[in-house]
Amino acid sequence: MTRPISKTTFQEFLFCPKNMWLKLHKPELLEQFALSEYEQRLAEEGNEVEACARTLFPGGVEVQSFGEKACEETARLIASHTSPIFQATGIVDGFLARSDVLSYDNGTDMWDLYEIKGTSSVHTSGSDRNHLDDLAFQLSVHRRLGVPIGRCFVTHLNSDYVRSSELDVSELFTTEDVTSLVFDRLPDVEAKMAAALEYLGRTDEPVIGCECQYRGRSNQCTTFAYSHPEVPAYSVHDLSRIGASKKKLQWLVERNIFDLIEVPLDEIALSDIQVNQINVHHRQTPMISPDAIRDELEPLQFPLYFLDYETFAPAIPLFPGYGPFDKIPFQFSLHILRTKEGELEHVEYLHPDKTDPTESVAVLLHEHIGAKGTIIAWNKSFEMDVHKRIAYRLPQFAPLIERMQGMFYDLKDVFHKQHYVHPDFKGSVSIKYVLPAIVPSLQYKELSIHGGAQASDAWWTMVTSDMPEERQLIAKDLKTYCGLDTYAMYAIWKHLRELW
Ligand code: SF4
């Protein structure tokens, strides 16, 4: 391996050695790993957080070059005690560290390391994005280069911060001294760095390393099928919440039981949901309990308001009243059914620019949601949380919001309670699985936008674009997507209603 191991590569190695090896040596296998728009935005957001936090270090000088040039530039800045240094770079023994901030301490004649994170706390455990390991890696590289490191800090977002009219960067961030924790971890991290160098440097593909046969599907990467061709595409790894029951999964894997049809239900104690999932897969017919569905849905009071929000949650609060990652409700769709046989009405709102939509949304809620009825959502805690924050920012709407909070019903409950189980749900109660199974004429996959994260990204692109045609196109796609979310709930409700 010719390229030195960066701290990102090291972190990814800690998370999964095999995945990192494949990324380095078989990139053609990993086209799926091209960053999605959402991941790109997360990376950009990380950059924004870093740029914002840098204002806490006035007079800083950024190392703008890369590779050996960056090392030379850093060495010159260190020699002249220029401080603080942003992106201080060192390459040694096959490792490359680029540090967010290196700051000279006159008192100790040493350099302090600062790691800037867009998180709300210091991550001190786990192999994924462990901030202490990240700092220990940098500490090791700088020390090998002869840079005396004194203290280590993590500067992260302050989750209690709420923006006033102006952004107060000193309040937005919290800095924690983690020096002793990082120094304690150094021997362990250096041993792992040596292991990374050996493992990632192998030219022959390591036979061992992919342990994801013991993890649920959501924790596997897309190379799982490559490393485990013996496991079918729909397998015991897809059993509902099997990742949380590691012993059960291990029991199955150790007996080479991968196909759901082969699971011996009399020998392993699975949850009712898992057993139902296997049974409907076996029979390839849904399991429906009309009486239970009636008991669930009959009490719902008309009008029925099918409501869904799309939100954008930036790390750095854009408007007064928002904290880090507070959701900006930039769009909603509301389908209203006033009586059982009535006409379906549709109200929608898409905020057109980079201003706070809260008041526009609250006014429309006030206008369209009456004193009686049922607000139907899918995963109601999300919509209720949006409402809670609206009431916080606009107390004059608090009585309205409080009343509305008592009107919510979660349509997902019908499926969560197993009143309707379909083989095509594949153990999920996500509307993305339920809708095409129950109402095949409605599909998300044909839309340009097919998920909340993508919608969030699209809105930000729309409000920051200066191309009217692009803005129009995105607005149309967003309205189609959000409109389908609430129409889908109506269509599912209607299908269920016809069962009794
Ligand atoms: S499937 Fe899991 S263990 Fe295998 S390479 Fe991917 S992340 Fe690593």
XYZ file of C-alpha atoms and ligand atoms in Angstrom:
508
model
C 0.000 0.000 0.000
C 1.606 3.238 -1.088
C -0.785 5.770 0.358
C -0.368 6.483 4.068
C -3.225 5.574 6.385
C -5.215 8.669 7.263
C -7.226 9.009 10.452
C -10.435 8.453 8.439
C -9.028 5.240 6.959
C -7.939 4.181 10.430
C -11.385 4.856 11.879
C -12.992 2.871 9.081
C -10.504 0.056 9.650
C -11.517 -0.014 13.320
C -15.158 -0.243 12.296
C -14.537 -3.034 9.792
C -11.098 -4.165 8.560
C -12.477 -6.167 5.649
C -14.620 -3.332 4.340
C -11.670 -0.953 4.465
C -9.432 -3.485 2.703
C -12.016 -3.873 -0.061
C -12.319 -0.106 -0.418
C -8.573 0.205 -0.884
C -7.874 -2.854 -3.004
C -11.101 -3.602 -4.862
C -12.741 -0.222 -5.365
C -14.569 -1.561 -8.406
C -16.618 -3.754 -6.044
C -17.653 -0.786 -4.040
C -19.317 1.515 -6.485
C -22.252 1.352 -4.105
C -20.101 3.248 -1.641
C -20.087 6.411 -3.720
C -21.382 9.003 -1.289
C -25.107 9.575 -1.520
C -26.292 13.180 -1.669
C -27.251 12.892 1.984
C -23.789 11.620 2.981
C -22.214 14.390 0.935
C -24.292 16.904 2.799
C -23.237 15.374 6.116
C -19.616 15.779 5.040
C -20.279 19.356 3.960
C -22.035 19.939 7.268
C -18.919 18.681 9.054
C -16.932 21.255 7.091
C -19.406 23.987 8.054
C -19.145 23.036 11.716
C -15.366 23.165 11.504
C -15.382 26.503 9.697
C -17.750 27.926 12.325
C -15.718 26.583 15.270
C -12.532 28.061 13.859
C -13.775 31.498 14.882
C -13.048 30.338 18.439
C -9.361 30.313 17.482
C -8.660 33.848 16.257
C -5.582 34.477 14.142
C -5.366 30.859 12.977
C -3.400 29.961 9.873
C -4.658 27.181 7.621
C -2.385 24.690 5.918
C -3.950 24.647 2.484
C -1.635 22.295 0.641
C -1.729 18.500 0.818
C 0.713 15.618 1.134
C 4.422 16.306 1.579
C 3.953 20.018 0.854
C 1.466 20.258 3.718
C 3.970 18.535 6.025
C 6.677 21.023 5.083
C 4.300 23.961 5.567
C 3.227 22.600 8.967
C 6.844 22.053 10.061
C 7.669 25.674 9.146
C 4.670 27.007 11.097
C 5.546 24.877 14.108
C 9.184 25.968 14.016
C 8.123 29.626 13.995
C 5.527 29.017 16.771
C 2.792 30.317 14.497
C -0.430 29.479 16.297
C -3.144 28.268 16.019
C -2.607 26.049 12.955
C -5.634 24.640 11.124
C -5.164 21.336 9.283
C -1.675 20.812 10.726
C -0.373 17.853 8.728
C 2.147 15.136 9.507
C 3.121 11.972 7.640
C 5.302 9.350 9.311
C 5.721 5.541 9.368
C 2.879 5.054 6.865
C 0.371 7.249 8.739
C -1.042 10.656 7.901
C -2.667 13.007 10.412
C -4.376 16.258 9.546
C -5.434 17.957 12.762
C -8.320 20.400 13.009
C -6.413 22.746 15.336
C -2.902 22.688 16.764
C -2.384 25.479 19.260
C 0.894 26.513 20.901
C 0.925 26.947 24.682
C 3.585 29.469 25.753
C 3.389 28.334 29.367
C 4.288 24.698 28.694
C 6.142 25.195 25.405
C 3.989 22.419 24.036
C 1.244 22.111 21.420
C -2.396 21.408 22.222
C -4.560 19.313 19.904
C -8.201 20.219 19.266
C -10.610 17.955 17.415
C -13.793 19.683 16.206
C -16.874 17.471 16.073
C -20.429 18.116 14.890
C -21.778 15.941 17.714
C -23.397 16.937 20.971
C -20.977 14.991 23.213
C -17.558 13.333 23.229
C -17.794 9.809 21.829
C -15.616 7.777 24.155
C -16.500 4.202 23.278
C -17.185 1.917 20.343
C -14.971 1.396 17.356
C -16.947 3.743 15.108
C -16.068 7.431 15.289
C -14.540 7.204 18.708
C -13.184 10.702 19.317
C -10.521 9.529 21.761
C -9.063 7.053 19.259
C -9.153 9.791 16.647
C -7.104 12.086 18.880
C -4.755 9.296 19.994
C -4.006 8.577 16.317
C -3.068 12.236 15.768
C -1.117 12.332 19.006
C 0.914 9.327 17.893
C 1.740 10.860 14.501
C 2.741 14.274 15.887
C 4.851 12.726 18.639
C 6.686 10.482 16.166
C 7.516 13.668 14.266
C 8.921 15.231 17.413
C 6.084 17.676 18.064
C 5.554 17.895 21.849
C 1.825 17.524 22.516
C 0.558 18.873 25.833
C -3.189 18.645 26.030
C -6.005 17.163 23.904
C -9.474 18.661 23.544
C -12.732 17.870 21.789
C -14.742 20.909 20.710
C -18.323 19.811 20.047
C -21.801 21.296 19.731
C -23.642 22.328 22.868
C -27.040 20.608 22.720
C -28.521 23.099 25.230
C -27.762 26.065 23.022
C -30.714 27.930 21.517
C -29.957 30.689 19.071
C -31.066 34.266 19.771
C -31.120 36.776 16.951
C -27.352 36.431 16.387
C -25.374 33.210 16.416
C -23.168 33.060 19.519
C -20.351 30.701 18.513
C -18.831 30.656 21.986
C -22.136 29.328 23.374
C -22.805 27.034 20.420
C -19.698 24.977 21.160
C -18.391 23.250 24.268
C -14.735 22.288 24.660
C -13.798 19.314 26.848
C -10.295 18.473 28.051
C -9.757 14.758 27.305
C -5.962 14.715 27.723
C -5.646 11.878 30.227
C -8.219 9.726 28.424
C -6.368 10.137 25.133
C -2.938 9.423 26.617
C -4.367 6.334 28.346
C -5.590 5.030 25.006
C -2.343 5.661 23.174
C -0.714 2.184 23.634
C -3.882 0.413 22.514
C -4.372 2.745 19.535
C -0.732 2.385 18.462
C -1.118 -1.416 18.523
C -4.198 -1.057 16.345
C -2.340 1.298 14.000
C 0.319 -1.377 13.528
C -2.407 -3.954 12.870
C -4.024 -1.628 10.314
C -0.723 -1.180 8.518
C -0.238 -4.941 8.280
C -3.840 -5.839 7.342
C -4.486 -3.056 4.858
C -1.070 -3.547 3.288
C -1.804 -7.148 2.281
C -1.996 -7.591 -1.452
C -3.878 -10.912 -1.214
C -7.440 -10.561 -0.036
C -7.713 -11.494 3.655
C -9.805 -14.647 4.015
C -11.085 -13.656 7.404
C -12.499 -10.333 8.425
C -16.151 -10.218 7.382
C -18.034 -11.043 10.560
C -21.375 -9.651 9.519
C -23.041 -13.038 9.385
C -23.509 -12.334 13.112
C -25.110 -8.919 12.577
C -28.592 -7.920 11.429
C -29.040 -6.599 7.897
C -29.003 -2.930 8.889
C -25.436 -3.294 10.190
C -24.055 -4.980 7.104
C -22.414 -3.116 4.279
C -23.193 -3.752 0.632
C -20.260 -6.134 0.212
C -21.917 -8.699 2.464
C -23.232 -10.700 -0.493
C -19.723 -10.724 -1.989
C -18.151 -12.101 1.192
C -21.030 -14.461 1.988
C -22.430 -15.842 -1.261
C -23.975 -18.733 0.701
C -26.508 -16.377 2.329
C -29.670 -15.663 0.275
C -30.671 -12.048 -0.418
C -33.615 -12.411 2.012
C -32.362 -14.365 4.976
C -32.438 -14.812 8.749
C -30.493 -11.525 8.880
C -33.698 -9.773 7.800
C -35.740 -11.076 10.704
C -37.283 -8.168 12.596
C -34.881 -6.876 15.292
C -32.647 -9.958 14.974
C -29.617 -7.670 15.350
C -30.748 -7.052 18.932
C -30.896 -10.822 19.646
C -27.326 -11.748 18.835
C -27.496 -15.179 20.484
C -30.434 -16.205 18.322
C -28.688 -15.103 15.141
C -25.519 -16.851 16.209
C -27.484 -20.052 16.918
C -28.916 -19.979 13.396
C -25.659 -19.082 11.641
C -23.686 -21.760 13.465
C -26.123 -24.326 12.082
C -25.875 -22.885 8.572
C -29.535 -21.901 8.692
C -29.873 -18.848 6.480
C -33.106 -19.348 4.575
C -36.179 -18.307 6.572
C -37.986 -21.418 5.437
C -35.411 -23.611 7.155
C -35.748 -22.011 10.602
C -36.892 -24.752 13.026
C -39.548 -22.859 14.972
C -39.841 -25.630 17.550
C -36.145 -25.408 18.452
C -35.555 -21.667 18.766
C -37.567 -19.133 20.765
C -38.302 -16.228 18.452
C -40.577 -13.247 19.091
C -44.165 -13.298 17.787
C -43.196 -10.751 15.147
C -40.313 -12.933 13.938
C -42.490 -16.059 13.903
C -45.192 -14.251 11.924
C -42.592 -12.981 9.475
C -41.386 -16.549 8.860
C -44.900 -17.973 8.589
C -46.131 -15.457 6.006
C -42.934 -15.928 4.027
C -43.461 -19.687 4.127
C -47.083 -19.465 2.993
C -46.610 -16.417 0.758
C -49.981 -15.123 1.892
C -50.720 -12.245 4.270
C -51.941 -12.787 7.806
C -54.845 -10.423 8.476
C -56.990 -9.940 11.599
C -60.031 -7.910 10.439
C -61.617 -7.751 13.918
C -58.459 -6.382 15.499
C -58.115 -3.860 12.682
C -61.716 -2.772 13.205
C -61.157 -2.362 16.951
C -58.106 -0.252 16.175
C -59.570 2.003 13.496
C -63.275 2.256 14.210
C -62.842 4.618 17.193
C -60.978 7.183 15.068
C -63.015 10.343 14.973
C -63.702 12.228 11.727
C -62.423 14.398 10.145
C -59.304 12.355 9.494
C -56.242 14.532 8.912
C -53.414 12.608 7.229
C -50.368 14.705 8.063
C -46.688 14.471 7.182
C -43.747 16.877 7.583
C -40.439 17.103 5.822
C -37.697 18.775 7.813
C -34.163 20.056 7.499
C -31.965 19.802 10.603
C -28.680 21.700 10.266
C -25.942 21.343 12.868
C -25.575 25.114 13.083
C -28.918 26.753 13.858
C -29.995 29.028 11.037
C -32.742 30.967 12.830
C -33.586 32.318 16.302
C -35.303 29.741 18.519
C -33.429 26.798 17.014
C -30.654 24.711 18.580
C -28.169 22.360 16.880
C -29.999 19.799 14.710
C -33.422 21.274 15.489
C -35.805 20.343 12.715
C -36.895 23.145 10.365
C -40.381 22.096 9.110
C -39.983 23.293 5.538
C -42.874 21.290 4.079
C -46.062 19.509 4.982
C -48.800 17.633 3.197
C -52.269 17.271 4.678
C -55.031 15.127 3.217
C -58.379 15.647 4.906
C -61.335 13.248 4.901
C -64.286 14.888 6.623
C -66.666 11.909 6.504
C -66.355 8.238 5.643
C -67.771 8.727 2.173
C -66.556 12.308 1.708
C -64.225 13.769 -0.915
C -60.565 13.767 -0.077
C -59.167 17.300 0.234
C -55.516 18.238 -0.037
C -53.576 21.099 1.557
C -49.826 21.417 1.149
C -47.093 23.870 1.980
C -43.514 24.158 0.747
C -41.418 26.958 2.193
C -39.841 28.776 -0.750
C -36.730 30.369 0.705
C -34.024 30.306 3.363
C -36.135 31.832 6.132
C -37.887 30.297 9.118
C -41.124 28.565 8.011
C -42.520 28.106 11.540
C -45.098 30.883 11.460
C -46.390 30.032 7.976
C -46.805 26.407 9.030
C -48.524 27.287 12.314
C -50.990 29.637 10.600
C -51.951 26.943 8.098
C -52.389 24.347 10.845
C -54.675 26.770 12.648
C -56.637 27.352 9.457
C -57.081 23.726 8.385
C -57.099 21.489 11.458
C -60.326 21.819 13.395
C -61.095 21.295 17.050
C -62.252 17.703 16.523
C -61.009 14.754 14.555
C -57.936 12.550 14.301
C -54.512 13.448 13.002
C -53.091 10.349 11.350
C -49.335 10.078 10.979
C -46.874 7.279 10.364
C -44.426 7.318 13.244
C -46.339 10.051 15.059
C -43.503 10.909 17.447
C -41.766 12.701 14.574
C -44.751 14.945 13.763
C -45.465 15.517 17.459
C -41.874 16.577 18.015
C -42.126 19.079 15.157
C -45.264 20.473 16.831
C -43.587 20.674 20.213
C -40.828 22.826 18.750
C -43.356 25.039 16.936
C -45.093 25.696 20.270
C -41.722 26.490 21.863
C -40.800 29.010 19.174
C -44.270 30.546 18.876
C -45.955 30.360 22.298
C -49.089 32.059 20.921
C -49.765 28.769 19.077
C -49.096 26.586 22.129
C -52.823 26.055 22.977
C -53.511 24.976 19.388
C -50.541 22.617 19.388
C -51.465 21.170 22.769
C -54.940 20.361 21.492
C -53.530 18.812 18.335
C -51.073 16.641 20.285
C -54.074 14.860 21.809
C -55.553 14.120 18.383
C -52.742 11.975 16.971
C -53.074 8.365 15.880
C -50.153 6.328 14.500
C -51.337 4.237 11.540
C -48.141 2.209 11.826
C -49.661 0.654 14.993
C -51.929 -1.620 12.935
C -48.819 -3.242 11.494
C -46.677 -2.943 14.581
C -49.341 -4.801 16.548
C -49.285 -7.505 13.862
C -52.915 -7.108 12.826
C -51.724 -7.219 9.229
C -48.555 -9.052 8.216
C -47.602 -9.403 4.562
C -44.699 -11.435 3.146
C -43.531 -8.399 1.185
C -43.168 -6.301 4.363
C -40.086 -8.447 5.062
C -40.429 -7.811 8.768
C -40.565 -4.037 8.392
C -43.372 -1.651 9.338
C -41.958 1.188 7.269
C -44.496 2.767 4.950
C -41.946 2.252 2.161
C -42.545 -1.508 2.518
C -46.190 -1.475 3.560
C -47.507 0.729 0.751
C -46.334 -1.249 -2.308
C -47.443 -4.516 -0.673
C -50.941 -3.283 0.142
C -51.550 -0.747 -2.626
C -49.263 -1.864 -5.479
C -50.458 0.952 -7.745
C -48.661 3.465 -5.485
C -44.876 3.285 -5.467
C -42.124 5.432 -4.001
C -39.379 3.981 -6.119
C -40.690 5.670 -9.267
C -40.326 9.145 -7.725
C -37.277 11.390 -8.134
C -37.244 11.831 -4.348
C -37.897 8.657 -2.367
C -36.834 9.337 1.202
C -36.896 11.975 3.925
C -33.111 12.519 3.874
C -33.193 13.086 0.135
C -36.120 15.509 0.520
C -34.216 17.437 3.153
C -31.195 17.708 0.900
C -33.354 18.722 -2.065
C -34.973 21.567 -0.123
C -31.607 22.991 0.833
C -30.459 22.779 -2.791
C -33.676 24.521 -3.832
C -33.430 27.444 -1.427
C -29.736 27.992 -2.136
C -30.003 27.679 -5.928
C -30.089 30.788 -8.099
C -31.424 28.857 -11.090
C -35.222 29.314 -11.311
C -35.711 26.204 -13.430
C -33.852 24.041 -10.957
C -35.865 25.515 -8.089
C -39.137 24.803 -9.918
C -38.173 21.248 -10.701
C -37.161 20.517 -7.109
C -40.351 22.114 -5.765
C -42.408 19.871 -8.027
C -40.507 16.741 -6.924
C -40.825 17.675 -3.263
C -44.563 18.223 -3.546
C -45.009 14.897 -5.322
C -42.994 13.072 -2.660
C -44.606 14.598 0.416
C -48.066 14.401 -1.197
C -47.578 10.681 -1.736
C -46.683 10.198 1.933
C -50.084 11.399 3.080
C -52.034 9.988 0.143
C -50.365 6.651 0.897
C -51.650 6.789 4.485
C -55.137 7.537 3.199
C -54.922 4.661 0.677
C -53.694 2.246 3.366
C -56.414 3.385 5.775
C -59.018 2.907 3.000
C -57.726 -0.574 2.230
C -57.874 -1.506 5.909
C -61.325 0.071 6.268
C -62.650 -2.231 3.549
C -61.562 -5.333 5.458
C -64.404 -5.248 7.951
S -20.549 -6.995 5.624
Fe -19.920 -6.236 7.649
S -18.067 -7.339 8.259
Fe -18.443 -7.673 6.047
S -17.209 -6.157 5.056
Fe -19.226 -5.279 5.282
S -19.222 -4.169 7.247
Fe -17.435 -5.533 7.178
